[in-house]
Coordinates of C-alpha atoms in Angstrom, one line a residue:
X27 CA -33.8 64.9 -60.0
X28 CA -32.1 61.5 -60.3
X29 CA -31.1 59.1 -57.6
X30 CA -27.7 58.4 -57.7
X31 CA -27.2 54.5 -57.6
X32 CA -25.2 54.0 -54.0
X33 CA -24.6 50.0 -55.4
X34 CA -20.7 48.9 -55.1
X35 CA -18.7 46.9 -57.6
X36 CA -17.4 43.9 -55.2
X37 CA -15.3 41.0 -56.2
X38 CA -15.3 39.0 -53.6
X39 CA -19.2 39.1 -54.5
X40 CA -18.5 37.6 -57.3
X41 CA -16.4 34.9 -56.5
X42 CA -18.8 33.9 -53.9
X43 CA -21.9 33.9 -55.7
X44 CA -20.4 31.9 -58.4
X45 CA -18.9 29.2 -55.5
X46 CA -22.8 28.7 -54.3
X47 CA -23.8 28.2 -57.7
X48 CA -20.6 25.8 -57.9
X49 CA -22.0 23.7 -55.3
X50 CA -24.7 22.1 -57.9
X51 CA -21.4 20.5 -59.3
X52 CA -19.8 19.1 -56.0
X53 CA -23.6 17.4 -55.3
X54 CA -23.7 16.2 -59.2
X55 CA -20.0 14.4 -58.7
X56 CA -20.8 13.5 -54.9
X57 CA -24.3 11.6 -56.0
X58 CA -22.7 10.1 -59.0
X59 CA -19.6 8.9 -57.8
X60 CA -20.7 7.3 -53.7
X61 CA -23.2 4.9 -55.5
X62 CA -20.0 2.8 -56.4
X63 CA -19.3 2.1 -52.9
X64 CA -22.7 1.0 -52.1
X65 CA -23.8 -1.7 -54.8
X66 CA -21.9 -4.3 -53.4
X67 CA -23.5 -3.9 -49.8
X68 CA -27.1 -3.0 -51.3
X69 CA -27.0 -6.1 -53.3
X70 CA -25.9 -7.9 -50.2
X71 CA -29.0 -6.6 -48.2
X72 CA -31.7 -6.6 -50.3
X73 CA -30.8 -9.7 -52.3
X74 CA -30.7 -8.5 -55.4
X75 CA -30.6 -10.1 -58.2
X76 CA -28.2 -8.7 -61.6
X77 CA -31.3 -7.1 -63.3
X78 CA -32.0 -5.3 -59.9
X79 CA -28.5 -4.5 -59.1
X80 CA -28.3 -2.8 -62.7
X81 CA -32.2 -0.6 -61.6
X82 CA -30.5 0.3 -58.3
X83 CA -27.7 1.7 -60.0
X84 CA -29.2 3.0 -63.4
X85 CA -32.4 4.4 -61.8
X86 CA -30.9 7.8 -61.3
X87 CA -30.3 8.4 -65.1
X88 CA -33.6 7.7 -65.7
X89 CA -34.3 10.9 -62.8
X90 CA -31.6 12.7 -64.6
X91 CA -33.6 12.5 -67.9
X92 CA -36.3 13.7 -66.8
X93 CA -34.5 16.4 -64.9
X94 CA -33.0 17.8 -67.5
X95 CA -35.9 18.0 -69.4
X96 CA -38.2 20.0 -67.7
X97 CA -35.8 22.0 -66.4
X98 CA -34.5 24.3 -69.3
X99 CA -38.2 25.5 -69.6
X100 CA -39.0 25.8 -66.2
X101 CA -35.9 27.8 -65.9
X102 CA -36.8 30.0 -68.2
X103 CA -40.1 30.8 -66.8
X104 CA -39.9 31.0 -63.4
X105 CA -35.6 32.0 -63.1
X106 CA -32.5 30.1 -62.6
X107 CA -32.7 30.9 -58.4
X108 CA -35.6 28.6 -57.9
X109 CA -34.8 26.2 -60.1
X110 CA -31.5 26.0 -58.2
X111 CA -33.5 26.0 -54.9
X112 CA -35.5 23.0 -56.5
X113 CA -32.4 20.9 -57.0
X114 CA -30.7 21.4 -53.6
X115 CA -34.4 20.3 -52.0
X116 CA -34.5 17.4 -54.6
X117 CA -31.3 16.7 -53.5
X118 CA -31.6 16.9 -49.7
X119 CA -34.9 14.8 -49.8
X120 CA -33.0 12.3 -51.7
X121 CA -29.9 11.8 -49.0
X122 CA -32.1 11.7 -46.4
X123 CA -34.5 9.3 -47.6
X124 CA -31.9 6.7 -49.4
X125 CA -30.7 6.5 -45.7
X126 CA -34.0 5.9 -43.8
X127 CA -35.8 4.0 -46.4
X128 CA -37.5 0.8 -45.2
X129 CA -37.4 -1.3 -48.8
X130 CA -36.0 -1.4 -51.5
X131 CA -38.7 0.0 -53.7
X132 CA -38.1 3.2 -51.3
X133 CA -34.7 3.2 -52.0
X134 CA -34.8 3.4 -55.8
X135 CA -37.9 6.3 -55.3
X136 CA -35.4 8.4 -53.8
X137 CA -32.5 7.0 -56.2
X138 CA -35.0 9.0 -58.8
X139 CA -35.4 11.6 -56.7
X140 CA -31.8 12.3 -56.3
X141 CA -31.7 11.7 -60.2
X142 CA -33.9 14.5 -60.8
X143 CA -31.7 16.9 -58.4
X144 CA -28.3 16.0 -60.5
X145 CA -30.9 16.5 -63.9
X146 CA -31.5 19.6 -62.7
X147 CA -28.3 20.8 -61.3
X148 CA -26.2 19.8 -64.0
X149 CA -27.7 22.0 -66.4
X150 CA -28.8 25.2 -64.0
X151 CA -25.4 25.4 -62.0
X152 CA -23.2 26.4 -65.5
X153 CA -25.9 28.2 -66.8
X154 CA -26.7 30.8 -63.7
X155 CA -22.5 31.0 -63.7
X156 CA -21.9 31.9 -66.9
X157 CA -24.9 34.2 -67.1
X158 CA -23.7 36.0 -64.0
X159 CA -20.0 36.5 -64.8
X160 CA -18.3 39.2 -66.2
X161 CA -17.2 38.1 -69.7
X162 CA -13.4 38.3 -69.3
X163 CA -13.8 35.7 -65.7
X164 CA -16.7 33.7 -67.5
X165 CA -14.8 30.7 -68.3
X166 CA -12.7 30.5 -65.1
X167 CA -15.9 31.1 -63.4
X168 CA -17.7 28.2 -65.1
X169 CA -14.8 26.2 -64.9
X170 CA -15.6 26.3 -61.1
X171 CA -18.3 24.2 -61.2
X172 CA -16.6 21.5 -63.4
X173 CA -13.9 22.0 -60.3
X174 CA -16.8 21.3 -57.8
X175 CA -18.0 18.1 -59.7
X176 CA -14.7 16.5 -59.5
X177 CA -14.2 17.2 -55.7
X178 CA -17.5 15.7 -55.1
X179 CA -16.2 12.6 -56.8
X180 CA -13.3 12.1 -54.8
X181 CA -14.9 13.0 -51.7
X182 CA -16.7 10.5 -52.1
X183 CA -14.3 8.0 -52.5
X184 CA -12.9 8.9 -49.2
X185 CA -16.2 9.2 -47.6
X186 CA -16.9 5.7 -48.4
X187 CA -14.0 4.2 -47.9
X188 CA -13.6 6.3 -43.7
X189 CA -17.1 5.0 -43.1
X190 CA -16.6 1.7 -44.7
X191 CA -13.2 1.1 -42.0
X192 CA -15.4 2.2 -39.1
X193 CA -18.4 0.1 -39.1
X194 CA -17.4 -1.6 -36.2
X195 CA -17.0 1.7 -34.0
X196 CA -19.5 1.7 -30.8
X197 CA -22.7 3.4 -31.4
X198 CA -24.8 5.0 -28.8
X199 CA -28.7 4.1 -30.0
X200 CA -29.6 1.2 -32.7
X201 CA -30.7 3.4 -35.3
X202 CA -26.9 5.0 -35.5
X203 CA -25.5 1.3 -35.2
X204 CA -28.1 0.2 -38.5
X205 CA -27.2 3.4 -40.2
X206 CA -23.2 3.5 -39.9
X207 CA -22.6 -0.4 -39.3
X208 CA -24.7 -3.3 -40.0
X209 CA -25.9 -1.3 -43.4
X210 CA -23.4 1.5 -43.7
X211 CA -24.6 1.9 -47.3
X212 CA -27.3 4.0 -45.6
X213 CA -24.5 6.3 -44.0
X214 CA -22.3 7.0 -47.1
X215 CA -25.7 7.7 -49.2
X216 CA -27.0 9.9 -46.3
X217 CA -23.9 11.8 -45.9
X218 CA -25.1 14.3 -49.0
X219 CA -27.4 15.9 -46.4
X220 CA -24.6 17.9 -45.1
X221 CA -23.7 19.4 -48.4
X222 CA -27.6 19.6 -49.8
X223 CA -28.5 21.4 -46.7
X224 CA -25.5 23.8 -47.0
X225 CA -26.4 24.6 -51.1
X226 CA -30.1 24.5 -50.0
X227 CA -29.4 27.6 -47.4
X228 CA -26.7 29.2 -49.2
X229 CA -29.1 29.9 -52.2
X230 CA -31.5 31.9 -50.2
X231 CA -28.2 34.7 -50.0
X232 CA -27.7 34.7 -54.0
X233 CA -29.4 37.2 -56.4
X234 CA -31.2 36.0 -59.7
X235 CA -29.4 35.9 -62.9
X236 CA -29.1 39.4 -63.9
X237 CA -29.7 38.3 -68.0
X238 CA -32.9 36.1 -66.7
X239 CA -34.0 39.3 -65.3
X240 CA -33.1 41.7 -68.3
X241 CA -35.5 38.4 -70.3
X242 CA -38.5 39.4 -67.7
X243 CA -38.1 43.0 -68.3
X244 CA -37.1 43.5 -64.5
X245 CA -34.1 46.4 -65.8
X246 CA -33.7 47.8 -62.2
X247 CA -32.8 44.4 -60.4
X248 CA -30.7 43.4 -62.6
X249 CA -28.7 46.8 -63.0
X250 CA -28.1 46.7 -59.5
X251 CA -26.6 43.1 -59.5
X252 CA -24.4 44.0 -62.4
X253 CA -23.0 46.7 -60.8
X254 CA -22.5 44.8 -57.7
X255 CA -20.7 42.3 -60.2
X256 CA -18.7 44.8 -62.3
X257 CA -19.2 48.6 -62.1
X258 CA -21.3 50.7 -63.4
X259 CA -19.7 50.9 -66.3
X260 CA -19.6 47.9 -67.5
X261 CA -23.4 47.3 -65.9
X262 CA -24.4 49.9 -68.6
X263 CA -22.4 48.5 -71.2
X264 CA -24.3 44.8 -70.5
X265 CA -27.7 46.4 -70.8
X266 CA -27.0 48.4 -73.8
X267 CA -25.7 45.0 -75.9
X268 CA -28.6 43.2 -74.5
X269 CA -30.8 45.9 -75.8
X270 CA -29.4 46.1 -79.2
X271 CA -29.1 42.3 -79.6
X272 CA -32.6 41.4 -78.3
X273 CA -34.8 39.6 -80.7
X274 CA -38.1 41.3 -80.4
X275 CA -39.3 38.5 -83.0
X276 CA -38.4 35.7 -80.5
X277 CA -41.3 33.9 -78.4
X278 CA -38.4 32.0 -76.0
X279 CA -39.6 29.1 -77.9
X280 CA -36.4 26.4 -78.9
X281 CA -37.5 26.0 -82.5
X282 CA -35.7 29.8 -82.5
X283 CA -32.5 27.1 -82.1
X284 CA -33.4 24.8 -85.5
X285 CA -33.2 28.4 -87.8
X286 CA -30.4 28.7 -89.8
X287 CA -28.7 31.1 -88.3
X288 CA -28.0 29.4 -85.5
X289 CA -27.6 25.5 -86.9
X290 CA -23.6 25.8 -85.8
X291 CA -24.8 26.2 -82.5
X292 CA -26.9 23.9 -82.2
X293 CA -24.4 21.2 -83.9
X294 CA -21.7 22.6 -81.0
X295 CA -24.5 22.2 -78.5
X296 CA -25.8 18.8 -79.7
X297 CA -21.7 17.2 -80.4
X298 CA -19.5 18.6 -78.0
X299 CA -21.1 17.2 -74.7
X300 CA -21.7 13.8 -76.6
X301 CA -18.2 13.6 -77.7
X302 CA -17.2 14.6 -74.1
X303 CA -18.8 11.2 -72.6
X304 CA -17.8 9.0 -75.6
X305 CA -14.4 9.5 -74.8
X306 CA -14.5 7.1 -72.3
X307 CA -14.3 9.1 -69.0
X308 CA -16.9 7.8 -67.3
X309 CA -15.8 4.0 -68.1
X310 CA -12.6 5.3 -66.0
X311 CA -14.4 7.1 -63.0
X312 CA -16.9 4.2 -62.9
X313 CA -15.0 1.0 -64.2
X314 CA -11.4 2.2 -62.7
X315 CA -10.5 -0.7 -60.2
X316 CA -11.8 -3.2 -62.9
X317 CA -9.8 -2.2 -66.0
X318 CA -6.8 -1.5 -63.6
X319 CA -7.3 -5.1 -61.9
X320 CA -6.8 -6.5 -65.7
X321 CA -3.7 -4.4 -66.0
X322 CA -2.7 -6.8 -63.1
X323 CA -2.8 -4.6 -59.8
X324 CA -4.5 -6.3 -57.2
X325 CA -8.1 -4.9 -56.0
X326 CA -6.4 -3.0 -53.3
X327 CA -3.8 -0.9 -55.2
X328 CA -6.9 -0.6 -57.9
X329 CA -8.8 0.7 -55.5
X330 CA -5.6 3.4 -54.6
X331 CA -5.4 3.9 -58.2
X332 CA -9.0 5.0 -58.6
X333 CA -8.3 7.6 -55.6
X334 CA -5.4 8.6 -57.4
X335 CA -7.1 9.2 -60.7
X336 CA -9.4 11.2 -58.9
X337 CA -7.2 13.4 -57.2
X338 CA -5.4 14.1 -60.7
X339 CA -9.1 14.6 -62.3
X340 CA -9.1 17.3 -59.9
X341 CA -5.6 19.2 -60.2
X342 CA -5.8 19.4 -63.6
X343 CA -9.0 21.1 -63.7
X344 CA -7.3 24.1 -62.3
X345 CA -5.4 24.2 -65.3
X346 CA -8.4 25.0 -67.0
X347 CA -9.4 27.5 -64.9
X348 CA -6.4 29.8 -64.7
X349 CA -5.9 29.6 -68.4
X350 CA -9.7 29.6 -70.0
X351 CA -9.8 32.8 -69.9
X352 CA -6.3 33.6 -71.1
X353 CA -5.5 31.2 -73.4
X354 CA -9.4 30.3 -74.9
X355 CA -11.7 27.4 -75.6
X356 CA -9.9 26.4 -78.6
X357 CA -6.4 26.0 -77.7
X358 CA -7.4 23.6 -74.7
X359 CA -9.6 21.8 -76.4
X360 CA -7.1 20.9 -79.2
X361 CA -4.6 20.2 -76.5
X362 CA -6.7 18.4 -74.8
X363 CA -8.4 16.3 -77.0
X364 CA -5.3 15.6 -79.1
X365 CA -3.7 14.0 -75.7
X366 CA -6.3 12.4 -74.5
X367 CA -6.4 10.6 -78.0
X368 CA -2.7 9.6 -77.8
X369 CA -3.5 8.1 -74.2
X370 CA -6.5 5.9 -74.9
X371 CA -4.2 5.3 -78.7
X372 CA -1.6 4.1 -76.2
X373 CA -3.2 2.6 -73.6
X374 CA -4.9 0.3 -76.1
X375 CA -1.4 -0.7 -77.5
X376 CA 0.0 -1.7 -74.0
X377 CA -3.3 -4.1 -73.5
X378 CA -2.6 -5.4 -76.8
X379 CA 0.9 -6.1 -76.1
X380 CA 0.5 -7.6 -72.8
X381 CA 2.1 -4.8 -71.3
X382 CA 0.1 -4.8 -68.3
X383 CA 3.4 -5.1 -65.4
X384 CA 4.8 -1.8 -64.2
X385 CA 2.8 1.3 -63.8
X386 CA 2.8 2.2 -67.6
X387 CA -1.3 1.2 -67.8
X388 CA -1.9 3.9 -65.0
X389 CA 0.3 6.3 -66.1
X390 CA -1.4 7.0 -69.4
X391 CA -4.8 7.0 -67.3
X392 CA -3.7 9.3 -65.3
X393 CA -2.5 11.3 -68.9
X394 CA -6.1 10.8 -70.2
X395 CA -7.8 12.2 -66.8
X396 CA -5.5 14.9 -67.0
X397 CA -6.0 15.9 -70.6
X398 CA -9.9 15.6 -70.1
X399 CA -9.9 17.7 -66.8
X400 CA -8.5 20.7 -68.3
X401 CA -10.2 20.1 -72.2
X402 CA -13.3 18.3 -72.3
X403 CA -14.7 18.8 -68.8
X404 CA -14.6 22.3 -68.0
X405 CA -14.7 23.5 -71.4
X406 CA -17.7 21.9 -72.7
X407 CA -19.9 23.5 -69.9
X408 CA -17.9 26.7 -70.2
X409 CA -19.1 26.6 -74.5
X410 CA -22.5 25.6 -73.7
X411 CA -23.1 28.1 -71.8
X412 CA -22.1 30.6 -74.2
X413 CA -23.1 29.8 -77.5
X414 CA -26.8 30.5 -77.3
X415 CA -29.1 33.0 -77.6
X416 CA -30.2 35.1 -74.8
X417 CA -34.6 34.3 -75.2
X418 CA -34.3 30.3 -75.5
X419 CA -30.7 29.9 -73.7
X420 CA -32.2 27.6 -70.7
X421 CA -33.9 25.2 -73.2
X422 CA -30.7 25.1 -75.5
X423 CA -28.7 24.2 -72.9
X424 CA -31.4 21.7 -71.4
X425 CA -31.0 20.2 -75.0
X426 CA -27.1 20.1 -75.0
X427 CA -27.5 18.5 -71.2
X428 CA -29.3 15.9 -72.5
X429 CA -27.2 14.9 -74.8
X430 CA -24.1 14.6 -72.3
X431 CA -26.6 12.3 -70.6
X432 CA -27.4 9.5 -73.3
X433 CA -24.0 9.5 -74.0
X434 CA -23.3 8.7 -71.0
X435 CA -26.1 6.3 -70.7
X436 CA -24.6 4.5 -73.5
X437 CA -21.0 4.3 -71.9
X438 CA -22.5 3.0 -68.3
X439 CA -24.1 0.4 -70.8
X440 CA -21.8 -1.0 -73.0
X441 CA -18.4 -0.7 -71.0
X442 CA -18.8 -3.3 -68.8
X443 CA -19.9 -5.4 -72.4
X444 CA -16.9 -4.0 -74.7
X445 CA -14.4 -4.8 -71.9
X446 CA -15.7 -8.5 -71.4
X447 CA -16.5 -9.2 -75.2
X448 CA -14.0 -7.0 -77.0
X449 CA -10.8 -6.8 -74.4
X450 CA -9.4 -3.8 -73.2
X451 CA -7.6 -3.1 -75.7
X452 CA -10.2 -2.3 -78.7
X453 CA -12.3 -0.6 -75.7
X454 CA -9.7 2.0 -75.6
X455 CA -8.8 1.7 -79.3
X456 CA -13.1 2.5 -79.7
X457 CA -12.9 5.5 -77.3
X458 CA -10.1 7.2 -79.0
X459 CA -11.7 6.4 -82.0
X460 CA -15.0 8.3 -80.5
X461 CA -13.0 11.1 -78.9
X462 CA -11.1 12.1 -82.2
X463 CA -14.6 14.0 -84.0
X464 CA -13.9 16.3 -81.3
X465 CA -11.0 17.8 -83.3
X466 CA -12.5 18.8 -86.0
X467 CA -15.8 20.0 -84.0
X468 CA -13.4 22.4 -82.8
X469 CA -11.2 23.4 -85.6
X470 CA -13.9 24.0 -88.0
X471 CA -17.6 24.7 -86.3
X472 CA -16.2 26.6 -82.7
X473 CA -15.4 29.7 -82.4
X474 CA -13.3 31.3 -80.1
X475 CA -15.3 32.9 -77.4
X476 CA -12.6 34.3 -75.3
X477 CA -13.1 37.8 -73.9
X478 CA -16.6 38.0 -75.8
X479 CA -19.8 38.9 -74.1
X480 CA -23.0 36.8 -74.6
X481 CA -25.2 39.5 -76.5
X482 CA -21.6 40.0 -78.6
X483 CA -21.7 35.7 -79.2
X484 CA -25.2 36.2 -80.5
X485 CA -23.9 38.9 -82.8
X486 CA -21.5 36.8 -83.9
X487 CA -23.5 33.5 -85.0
X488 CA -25.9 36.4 -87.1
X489 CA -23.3 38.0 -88.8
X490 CA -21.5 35.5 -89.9
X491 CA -24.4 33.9 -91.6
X492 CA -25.1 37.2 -93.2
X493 CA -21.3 36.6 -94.2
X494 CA -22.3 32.8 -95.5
X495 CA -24.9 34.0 -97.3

């Protein structure tokens, strides 16, 4: 006699699950973006000197490195849940002890700290999404967390600039006066406890990753999260493809990713996040009141204009996510890309011109952030997280991670170099040049992975290099 399974497909479960996962975005942009307001005050306080301003804002790369690096294999040994839990605790331990820290040795510690959590989170958050989703939601789903990241940027830009306009508030103790007036830096870093804590707790109330389980040969569990997900039907349907697709050859180890079978993935892995951050986005986010100051608004309306171009960073993303799934990868990446080119093409020529009166200079920033928010940002997470193979998918994507990383190491590098050596114009002339190989990445090596399950993506890489061959 059978049991029949009393489990109920739920939507809503969905959508929530996915939202907590999410979360690892909002405290990726959050942590990224409130440094910005800080340096100037940190410098102030400690005083730093420029090598030590650069280590107080660089340190957290060097965190993120190494968080990304241990934590595709650690992923895949000990599930995406904990890993997930790791970050939020990484992250919490970092807020709090940026704001309470005695020196500034203390202060970069828990910089790396909090370097480690965004590490970590950047590459778990997409990867326990799109695991989880249903294949027909999977992209709007991940494009949630690309949604997340950019909120957390601009809240932080509001965060710093409320707390910055109320240092001289009364304060009931002297701790609360040091913290959120005479060295409010300590306040707009400390404020990520409020959304650490809230990931941190929320996580206890998700399930594991339903494939991660299939992996670990736990067939029950993850049957009954699937069906909570999307039906039975459909749960059977997921088990039965992972079954059939299931390398039984396969150790989990990444040198599965350097056969030839799967080299197209691993170029797609290796090139799209790269070309992502070579583009130039982060030179905006990061270097926005500066390039807009030489466009000739004063530091006030720079600073507006930087708000602004977060706010439209954000907008657009919902682009992405009500038309990922409907539209595909491909067509928003060669949208996307293809305007984001013209813009930087453009913005370049205005610089070069000296047309720098008039709002034309933010306008086709704003046309960049908005081709980016609904191409390149969600889209690349959303492809990453699909392309590889169930067994060694946490260390592929660790990989692919890490490669957005030094190529965003590079552009925090040499931006503030190009745009003092070269001129703004041939800095935007370089990242259009930079952001163009993503055109034919995606005409001739991507596939379109609309609609497709994961085991059915895997499928696809082997039989068409039975096909090649």
């Amino acid at each position: 006699m059978t049991t029949k399974n009393t489990t109920k497909q739920s939507g809503t479960y969905l959508y929530l699950v996915c939202l907590v996962a999410a979360l690892g975005g909002f405290l990726f942009g959050f942590d990224t973006a409130v440094i910005s307001g800080t340096v100037g005050l940190v410098k102030h306080d400690f005083n730093l000197d420029v090598s030590l301003e650069g280590w107080f804002v660089s340190c957290a790369l060097l965190g993120c490195i190494i968080g990304v690096s241990i934590s595709g294999k650690l992923s895949d040994k000990y599930g995406r849940k904990i890993i997930l839990i790791l970050s939020a605790v990484l992250f919490l331990a970092s807020a709090t002890g940026c704001m309470v820290s005695s020196s500034f040795s203390q202060l970069i510690a828990f910089r790396l700290i909090g370097g480690l959590g965004i590490g970590v989170a950047s590459m778990v958050s997409p990867l326990y999404i799109s695991e989880f989703s249903p294949s027909r939601y999977r992209g709007m789903m991940v494009s949630l967390y690309q949604l997340a990241l950019t909120i957390g940027i601009v809240i932080s830009y509001f965060s710093n600039a409320y707390l910055a306009n109320h240092t001289g508030d009364t304060f009931s103790s002297d701790t609360m006066h040091k913290i959120f007036s005479t060295e409010v830096w300590r306040a707009m870093l400390g404020l990520g406890t409020i959304p650490a804590g809230i990931f941190l707790l929320s996580l206890f109330f998700v399930p594991e990753s339903p494939r991660w389980l299939l992996l670990k040969g736990q067939e029950a569990k993850a049957k009954e999260i699937l069906i909570k997900i999307d039906g039975v039907d459909a749960a059977n349907k997921e088990i039965a493809a992972f079954k059939s697709t299931s390398d039984n050859d396969s150790d989990g180890n990444l040198k599965e990713l350097f056969k030839p079978v799967y080299r197209k993935a691993l170029w797609i892995g290796l090139l799209l996040p790269f070309l992502s951050q070579v583009c130039g986005i982060n030179a905006v986010i990061y270097y926005g009141p500066r390039i807009l100051e030489q466009a000739g608004f004063t530091l006030n309306n720079a600073l507006g204009g930087q708000v602004t171009i977060g706010l439209v960073n954000v907008v657009f993303t919902f682009v992405a996510i009500f038309t990922v799934d409907k539209w595909g990868r491909r067509p928003l990446l060669f949208v996307g890309i293809g305007g984001a080119v013209i813009a930087l093409l453009t913005i370049g020529l205005l610089f070069a011109l000296g047309i720098t009166s008039g709002p034309w200079i933010l306008i086709f920033i704003l046309l960049f952030i908005a081709c980016f928010a609904f191409s390149f940002g969600p889209v690349c997470w959303v492809v990453i997280g699909e392309i590889f193979p169930n067994a060694i998918r946490g260390k592929a994507m660790a990989l692919a991670t890490l490669s957005l990383w030094v190529a965003n190491f590079l552009v925090g590098q040499l931006t503030p170099l190009m745009l003092e050596r070269l001129g703004s114009s041939v800095t935007f002339w370089l990242f259009a040049i930079c952001c163009s190989p993503a055109l034919w990445l995606t005409w001739k090596l991507i596939p379109e992975t609309k609609g497709r399950s994961l085991e059915n993506i895997d499928t696809y890489w082997k039989e068409n290099y039975k096909g090649a061959n």
